[in-house]
PDB file of C-alpha atoms in Angstrom:
ATOM      1  CA  LYS A   1      18.755  -8.121  18.276  1.00 68.00           C
ATOM      2  CA  ALA A   2      20.520  -7.728  15.240  1.00 82.00           C
ATOM      3  CA  GLY A   3      19.604  -4.662  13.007  1.00 93.00           C
ATOM      4  CA  VAL A   4      19.209  -3.789   9.533  1.00 96.00           C
ATOM      5  CA  THR A   5      21.539  -5.179   6.942  1.00 97.00           C
ATOM      6  CA  GLN A   6      21.852  -4.213   3.388  1.00 97.00           C
ATOM      7  CA  THR A   7      24.513  -5.659   1.009  1.00 97.00           C
ATOM      8  CA  PRO A   8      26.252  -4.686  -0.475  1.00 97.00           C
ATOM      9  CA  ARG A   9      27.164  -1.578   1.191  1.00 96.00           C
ATOM     10  CA  TYR A  10      29.148   0.066  -1.941  1.00 97.00           C
ATOM     11  CA  LEU A  11      28.345  -0.453  -5.580  1.00 96.00           C
ATOM     12  CA  ILE A  12      29.883   0.855  -9.149  1.00 97.00           C
ATOM     13  CA  LYS A  13      28.005   0.469 -12.308  1.00 97.00           C
ATOM     14  CA  THR A  14      28.025   2.273 -15.659  1.00 97.00           C
ATOM     15  CA  ARG A  15      25.196   3.351 -17.459  1.00 97.00           C
ATOM     16  CA  GLY A  16      22.765   1.087 -19.202  1.00 97.00           C
ATOM     17  CA  GLN A  17      23.556  -1.501 -16.565  1.00 98.00           C
ATOM     18  CA  GLN A  18      21.272  -3.279 -13.955  1.00 98.00           C
ATOM     19  CA  VAL A  19      21.291  -3.590 -10.072  1.00 98.00           C
ATOM     20  CA  THR A  20      19.641  -5.453  -7.374  1.00 98.00           C
ATOM     21  CA  LEU A  21      20.135  -4.356  -4.107  1.00 98.00           C
ATOM     22  CA  SER A  22      18.962  -6.749  -0.734  1.00 98.00           C
ATOM     23  CA  CYS A  23      17.918  -6.048   2.688  1.00 98.00           C
ATOM     24  CA  SER A  24      16.975  -7.697   5.380  1.00 97.00           C
ATOM     25  CA  PRO A  25      15.038  -6.524   8.013  1.00 97.00           C
ATOM     26  CA  ILE A  26      15.035  -6.488  11.971  1.00 96.00           C
ATOM     27  CA  SER A  27      13.245  -9.958  13.075  1.00 94.00           C
ATOM     28  CA  GLY A  28       9.568 -10.096  13.898  1.00 93.00           C
ATOM     29  CA  HIS A  29       9.318  -6.871  11.192  1.00 94.00           C
ATOM     30  CA  ARG A  30       7.508  -7.581   8.432  1.00 94.00           C
ATOM     31  CA  SER A  31       7.086  -4.043   6.873  1.00 94.00           C
ATOM     32  CA  VAL A  32      10.285  -2.840   4.702  1.00 96.00           C
ATOM     33  CA  SER A  33      10.378   0.774   2.811  1.00 96.00           C
ATOM     34  CA  TRP A  34      13.172   1.631   0.809  1.00 97.00           C
ATOM     35  CA  TYR A  35      14.523   5.397  -0.076  1.00 96.00           C
ATOM     36  CA  GLN A  36      17.032   7.274  -2.419  1.00 96.00           C
ATOM     37  CA  GLN A  37      19.289   9.849  -0.810  1.00 94.00           C
ATOM     38  CA  THR A  38      20.791  12.746  -2.870  1.00 91.00           C
ATOM     39  CA  PRO A  39      22.704  15.863  -1.457  1.00 83.00           C
ATOM     40  CA  GLY A  40      20.241  18.374  -0.979  1.00 73.00           C
ATOM     41  CA  GLN A  41      16.900  15.793  -2.120  1.00 78.00           C
ATOM     42  CA  GLY A  42      16.108  14.440   1.055  1.00 82.00           C
ATOM     43  CA  LEU A  43      14.510  11.036   1.459  1.00 89.00           C
ATOM     44  CA  GLN A  44      12.601  10.613  -1.487  1.00 91.00           C
ATOM     45  CA  PHE A  45      10.549   7.830  -0.830  1.00 92.00           C
ATOM     46  CA  LEU A  46      10.582   4.181  -3.476  1.00 95.00           C
ATOM     47  CA  PHE A  47       8.222   1.928  -1.565  1.00 93.00           C
ATOM     48  CA  GLU A  48       6.861  -0.143   0.845  1.00 94.00           C
ATOM     49  CA  TYR A  49       6.435  -3.914   1.343  1.00 95.00           C
ATOM     50  CA  PHE A  50       4.747  -5.506   4.143  1.00 93.00           C
ATOM     51  CA  SER A  51       3.750  -9.467   3.791  1.00 92.00           C
ATOM     52  CA  GLU A  52       5.148  -9.198   0.253  1.00 94.00           C
ATOM     53  CA  THR A  53       2.847  -7.092  -0.868  1.00 94.00           C
ATOM     54  CA  GLN A  54       3.512  -3.477  -1.965  1.00 93.00           C
ATOM     55  CA  ARG A  55       1.585  -1.370   0.378  1.00 90.00           C
ATOM     56  CA  ASN A  56       2.428   1.965  -1.026  1.00 89.00           C
ATOM     57  CA  LYS A  57       4.769   3.249  -3.834  1.00 90.00           C
ATOM     58  CA  GLY A  58       6.686   6.828  -4.397  1.00 90.00           C
ATOM     59  CA  ASN A  59       6.821   9.068  -7.906  1.00 90.00           C
ATOM     60  CA  PHE A  60       9.903   7.138  -9.576  1.00 94.00           C
ATOM     61  CA  PRO A  61       9.860   5.440 -12.874  1.00 96.00           C
ATOM     62  CA  GLY A  62       9.311   1.616 -13.857  1.00 96.00           C
ATOM     63  CA  ARG A  63      12.766   1.107 -13.809  1.00 97.00           C
ATOM     64  CA  PHE A  64      12.623   0.821  -9.867  1.00 98.00           C
ATOM     65  CA  SER A  65      11.149  -2.218  -8.868  1.00 97.00           C
ATOM     66  CA  GLY A  66      10.928  -4.319  -5.667  1.00 97.00           C
ATOM     67  CA  ARG A  67       9.636  -7.111  -4.201  1.00 97.00           C
ATOM     68  CA  GLN A  68       9.566  -8.891  -1.039  1.00 97.00           C
ATOM     69  CA  PHE A  69      10.004 -12.236   0.364  1.00 96.00           C
ATOM     70  CA  SER A  70       8.457 -14.600   2.696  1.00 95.00           C
ATOM     71  CA  ASN A  71      10.900 -13.782   5.143  1.00 94.00           C
ATOM     72  CA  SER A  72      10.364 -10.415   5.022  1.00 95.00           C
ATOM     73  CA  ARG A  73      13.843 -10.062   3.055  1.00 97.00           C
ATOM     74  CA  SER A  74      13.372  -7.226   0.432  1.00 98.00           C
ATOM     75  CA  GLU A  75      15.185  -6.962  -3.135  1.00 98.00           C
ATOM     76  CA  MET A  76      15.406  -3.804  -5.125  1.00 98.00           C
ATOM     77  CA  ASN A  77      16.388  -3.642  -8.596  1.00 98.00           C
ATOM     78  CA  VAL A  78      16.989  -0.906 -11.115  1.00 97.00           C
ATOM     79  CA  SER A  79      17.385  -1.561 -14.631  1.00 95.00           C
ATOM     80  CA  THR A  80      19.200   0.675 -17.151  1.00 97.00           C
ATOM     81  CA  LEU A  81      20.929   2.800 -14.838  1.00 98.00           C
ATOM     82  CA  GLU A  82      21.308   6.677 -15.535  1.00 97.00           C
ATOM     83  CA  LEU A  83      24.016   8.829 -14.164  1.00 96.00           C
ATOM     84  CA  GLY A  84      20.816  10.626 -11.905  1.00 95.00           C
ATOM     85  CA  ASP A  85      20.317   7.147  -9.989  1.00 97.00           C
ATOM     86  CA  SER A  86      24.060   7.679  -7.691  1.00 96.00           C
ATOM     87  CA  ALA A  87      22.646   7.751  -4.541  1.00 96.00           C
ATOM     88  CA  LEU A  88      22.820   6.283  -1.042  1.00 96.00           C
ATOM     89  CA  TYR A  89      19.560   3.542  -1.134  1.00 97.00           C
ATOM     90  CA  LEU A  90      18.266   2.964   2.106  1.00 97.00           C
ATOM     91  CA  CYS A  91      16.320   0.169   3.861  1.00 97.00           C
ATOM     92  CA  ALA A  92      14.185   0.902   6.697  1.00 96.00           C
ATOM     93  CA  SER A  93      12.157  -1.705   8.798  1.00 96.00           C
ATOM     94  CA  SER A  94       9.268  -1.514  11.290  1.00 93.00           C
ATOM     95  CA  LYS A  95       6.285  -3.178  12.594  1.00 89.00           C
ATOM     96  CA  GLY A  96       3.406  -2.358  11.146  1.00 78.00           C
ATOM     97  CA  TYR A  97       2.905   1.577  11.393  1.00 79.00           C
ATOM     98  CA  ASN A  98       5.466   2.342  14.253  1.00 83.00           C
ATOM     99  CA  GLU A  99       9.193   4.127  13.590  1.00 89.00           C
ATOM    100  CA  GLN A 100      11.644   2.536  10.975  1.00 92.00           C
ATOM    101  CA  PHE A 101      14.805   1.347  11.825  1.00 95.00           C
ATOM    102  CA  PHE A 102      17.229   1.970   9.005  1.00 96.00           C
ATOM    103  CA  GLY A 103      19.928   0.195   7.431  1.00 96.00           C
ATOM    104  CA  PRO A 104      23.432   1.536   6.565  1.00 95.00           C
ATOM    105  CA  GLY A 105      22.879   2.298   3.511  1.00 96.00           C
ATOM    106  CA  THR A 106      23.895   1.022  -0.307  1.00 97.00           C
ATOM    107  CA  ARG A 107      25.721   3.809  -1.932  1.00 96.00           C
ATOM    108  CA  LEU A 108      25.896   3.747  -5.731  1.00 97.00           C
ATOM    109  CA  THR A 109      27.849   5.176  -8.076  1.00 97.00           C
ATOM    110  CA  VAL A 110      26.877   5.144 -11.796  1.00 97.00           C
ATOM    111  CA  LEU A 111      29.764   6.086 -14.364  1.00 96.00           C
TER     112      LEU A 111
ATOM    113  CA  GLY B   1      -0.877  18.186  -1.903  1.00 72.00           C
ATOM    114  CA  GLN B   2       1.375  16.756   0.993  1.00 82.00           C
ATOM    115  CA  ASN B   3       3.701  18.891   2.402  1.00 90.00           C
ATOM    116  CA  ILE B   4       6.431  19.249   5.447  1.00 95.00           C
ATOM    117  CA  ASP B   5       7.990  22.218   5.733  1.00 96.00           C
ATOM    118  CA  GLN B   6      11.672  22.737   7.698  1.00 97.00           C
ATOM    119  CA  PRO B   7      14.328  25.371   8.277  1.00 97.00           C
ATOM    120  CA  THR B   8      17.104  24.509   5.736  1.00 95.00           C
ATOM    121  CA  GLU B   9      20.090  24.921   8.441  1.00 97.00           C
ATOM    122  CA  MET B  10      20.321  26.017  11.985  1.00 98.00           C
ATOM    123  CA  THR B  11      23.083  26.682  14.036  1.00 97.00           C
ATOM    124  CA  ALA B  12      23.493  26.761  17.806  1.00 97.00           C
ATOM    125  CA  THR B  13      26.438  27.090  20.089  1.00 97.00           C
ATOM    126  CA  GLU B  14      27.575  24.200  22.332  1.00 97.00           C
ATOM    127  CA  GLY B  15      25.506  24.201  26.157  1.00 97.00           C
ATOM    128  CA  ALA B  16      22.764  26.206  24.597  1.00 97.00           C
ATOM    129  CA  ILE B  17      19.503  25.245  23.614  1.00 98.00           C
ATOM    130  CA  VAL B  18      17.960  25.332  19.778  1.00 98.00           C
ATOM    131  CA  GLN B  19      14.124  24.392  19.109  1.00 98.00           C
ATOM    132  CA  ILE B  20      13.842  22.775  15.285  1.00 98.00           C
ATOM    133  CA  ASN B  21      10.182  23.428  13.981  1.00 98.00           C
ATOM    134  CA  CYS B  22       8.269  21.681  11.465  1.00 98.00           C
ATOM    135  CA  THR B  23       5.005  22.313   9.608  1.00 98.00           C
ATOM    136  CA  TYR B  24       3.006  19.923   7.633  1.00 97.00           C
ATOM    137  CA  GLN B  25      -0.185  20.103   5.312  1.00 95.00           C
ATOM    138  CA  THR B  26      -1.063  16.098   4.631  1.00 92.00           C
ATOM    139  CA  SER B  27      -4.092  13.965   4.513  1.00 87.00           C
ATOM    140  CA  GLY B  28      -4.922  12.779   7.389  1.00 89.00           C
ATOM    141  CA  PHE B  29      -2.771  12.517  10.305  1.00 92.00           C
ATOM    142  CA  ASN B  30      -1.573   9.374  11.945  1.00 92.00           C
ATOM    143  CA  GLY B  31       1.585  10.249  14.331  1.00 94.00           C
ATOM    144  CA  LEU B  32       5.107  12.452  13.313  1.00 96.00           C
ATOM    145  CA  PHE B  33       8.562  11.557  13.799  1.00 95.00           C
ATOM    146  CA  TRP B  34      11.749  12.890  14.484  1.00 97.00           C
ATOM    147  CA  TYR B  35      15.233  10.990  13.460  1.00 97.00           C
ATOM    148  CA  GLN B  36      18.913  12.118  13.651  1.00 97.00           C
ATOM    149  CA  GLN B  37      21.001  11.772  10.769  1.00 95.00           C
ATOM    150  CA  HIS B  38      24.862  12.228  11.272  1.00 95.00           C
ATOM    151  CA  ALA B  39      26.386  12.932   7.854  1.00 90.00           C
ATOM    152  CA  GLY B  40      27.492   9.796   6.060  1.00 86.00           C
ATOM    153  CA  GLU B  41      25.310   7.248   8.205  1.00 90.00           C
ATOM    154  CA  ALA B  42      21.381   6.258   8.114  1.00 92.00           C
ATOM    155  CA  PRO B  43      18.455   7.988  10.085  1.00 94.00           C
ATOM    156  CA  THR B  44      17.977   6.647  13.800  1.00 95.00           C
ATOM    157  CA  PHE B  45      14.739   7.218  15.363  1.00 94.00           C
ATOM    158  CA  LEU B  46      14.303  10.302  18.338  1.00 96.00           C
ATOM    159  CA  SER B  47      10.793  10.761  19.247  1.00 95.00           C
ATOM    160  CA  TYR B  48       7.097   9.833  17.775  1.00 94.00           C
ATOM    161  CA  ASN B  49       4.385  12.136  18.923  1.00 95.00           C
ATOM    162  CA  VAL B  50       0.463  10.937  18.102  1.00 94.00           C
ATOM    163  CA  LEU B  51      -1.218  13.542  20.450  1.00 95.00           C
ATOM    164  CA  ASP B  52      -0.775  16.679  20.994  1.00 97.00           C
ATOM    165  CA  GLY B  53       1.671  17.820  23.709  1.00 97.00           C
ATOM    166  CA  LEU B  54       5.540  17.860  24.810  1.00 97.00           C
ATOM    167  CA  GLU B  55       7.145  14.187  24.882  1.00 94.00           C
ATOM    168  CA  GLU B  56      10.692  14.523  27.021  1.00 94.00           C
ATOM    169  CA  LYS B  57      13.313  11.545  26.211  1.00 90.00           C
ATOM    170  CA  GLY B  58      16.578  13.210  28.094  1.00 94.00           C
ATOM    171  CA  ARG B  59      17.792  15.848  26.256  1.00 96.00           C
ATOM    172  CA  PHE B  60      15.468  15.768  23.488  1.00 97.00           C
ATOM    173  CA  SER B  61      11.937  17.303  23.521  1.00 97.00           C
ATOM    174  CA  SER B  62       9.411  17.048  20.904  1.00 98.00           C
ATOM    175  CA  PHE B  63       5.868  19.173  21.125  1.00 98.00           C
ATOM    176  CA  LEU B  64       2.903  18.331  18.761  1.00 98.00           C
ATOM    177  CA  SER B  65      -0.345  20.764  17.903  1.00 97.00           C
ATOM    178  CA  ARG B  66      -2.377  18.869  15.278  1.00 96.00           C
ATOM    179  CA  SER B  67      -4.816  21.376  14.932  1.00 96.00           C
ATOM    180  CA  LYS B  68      -1.611  23.819  13.848  1.00 96.00           C
ATOM    181  CA  GLY B  69      -0.330  21.072  11.831  1.00 96.00           C
ATOM    182  CA  TYR B  70       2.913  22.043  14.056  1.00 97.00           C
ATOM    183  CA  SER B  71       6.007  20.420  15.851  1.00 98.00           C
ATOM    184  CA  TYR B  72       8.770  21.144  17.138  1.00 98.00           C
ATOM    185  CA  LEU B  73      12.379  19.438  18.457  1.00 98.00           C
ATOM    186  CA  LEU B  74      13.695  20.872  21.838  1.00 98.00           C
ATOM    187  CA  LEU B  75      17.397  19.915  22.380  1.00 98.00           C
ATOM    188  CA  LYS B  76      18.918  21.399  25.323  1.00 97.00           C
ATOM    189  CA  GLU B  77      22.449  21.687  26.825  1.00 97.00           C
ATOM    190  CA  LEU B  78      23.798  21.057  23.117  1.00 98.00           C
ATOM    191  CA  GLN B  79      26.457  19.021  22.975  1.00 97.00           C
ATOM    192  CA  MET B  80      28.936  19.242  19.627  1.00 97.00           C
ATOM    193  CA  LYS B  81      28.040  15.704  18.737  1.00 97.00           C
ATOM    194  CA  ASP B  82      24.429  16.880  17.646  1.00 98.00           C
ATOM    195  CA  SER B  83      25.663  18.334  14.638  1.00 98.00           C
ATOM    196  CA  ALA B  84      23.830  16.757  12.164  1.00 97.00           C
ATOM    197  CA  SER B  85      20.556  16.593   9.904  1.00 96.00           C
ATOM    198  CA  TYR B  86      16.973  16.845  11.742  1.00 97.00           C
ATOM    199  CA  LEU B  87      14.403  15.077   9.774  1.00 96.00           C
ATOM    200  CA  CYS B  88      10.495  15.340  10.677  1.00 97.00           C
ATOM    201  CA  ALA B  89       8.086  13.026   8.726  1.00 95.00           C
ATOM    202  CA  VAL B  90       4.472  12.704   9.231  1.00 95.00           C
ATOM    203  CA  ARG B  91       2.366   9.271   8.843  1.00 92.00           C
ATOM    204  CA  ALA B  92      -0.238  10.391   6.505  1.00 89.00           C
ATOM    205  CA  ASN B  93      -3.344   8.152   5.029  1.00 82.00           C
ATOM    206  CA  ALA B  94      -2.754   7.345   1.569  1.00 76.00           C
ATOM    207  CA  GLY B  95      -5.445   5.389  -0.040  1.00 76.00           C
ATOM    208  CA  ASN B  96      -6.158   2.370   2.266  1.00 72.00           C
ATOM    209  CA  ASN B  97      -3.023   2.776   3.805  1.00 76.00           C
ATOM    210  CA  ARG B  98      -0.826   5.149   5.466  1.00 81.00           C
ATOM    211  CA  LYS B  99       2.386   6.817   3.941  1.00 84.00           C
ATOM    212  CA  LEU B 100       5.296   8.268   5.715  1.00 88.00           C
ATOM    213  CA  ILE B 101       5.912  11.919   4.229  1.00 90.00           C
ATOM    214  CA  TRP B 102       9.345  13.072   4.974  1.00 93.00           C
ATOM    215  CA  GLY B 103      10.845  16.795   4.997  1.00 94.00           C
ATOM    216  CA  LEU B 104      14.023  17.806   3.760  1.00 93.00           C
ATOM    217  CA  GLY B 105      15.862  17.925   7.190  1.00 95.00           C
ATOM    218  CA  THR B 106      17.147  20.479   9.223  1.00 97.00           C
ATOM    219  CA  SER B 107      21.122  20.670   9.395  1.00 96.00           C
ATOM    220  CA  LEU B 108      22.319  21.515  12.593  1.00 98.00           C
ATOM    221  CA  ALA B 109      25.368  22.854  13.316  1.00 98.00           C
ATOM    222  CA  VAL B 110      26.665  23.204  16.548  1.00 98.00           C
ATOM    223  CA  ASN B 111      30.161  25.661  17.371  1.00 96.00           C
ATOM    224  CA  PRO B 112      32.291  25.528  20.047  1.00 95.00           C
TER     225      PRO B 112
END
């Protein structure tokens, strides 16, 4: 069974631009969560989607948004990028509230 | 508030046993997870505890005491490849849903 895939793997943007990241969950998994990870900050929860509905949300500004499609694939968007948005963005899928399986992540660098 | 505490760093010797502790204070409890994350890689699932007691899986075991808000991950016969960050996460209540609360992770260095 294929794992969680994320595209792109690496991205370089400049301040003020916007970015869209994509995540394809494991087949049969309807829950997709997004995390931001920076050195020393651990995993910071962004949001969780289940069956196209946002089920939980972290404490990030409105510049961070997401959505989930009917095939469970999910995208997250960051608008008006700031230097502090440079991070590894991880997507994880799960069946309901069971263990999460992580994708390889998208490493975003904002210059 | 919701909080998970783990030691920031630990060191151990190859072949030894190490115990990584995790204490939590959350709104409700619906299970505790341990993940391993090697540098530059994504976290991978290690164990899940929802009832009190010890869960053993090969060289790794995880223990839970819900009354004490406490868990530990026990790694036996340490190998160099066990050098990684170990993350504790608790599934807590969040309104009508359940939310994963993550610790900052414990960075384990295994020395020869």
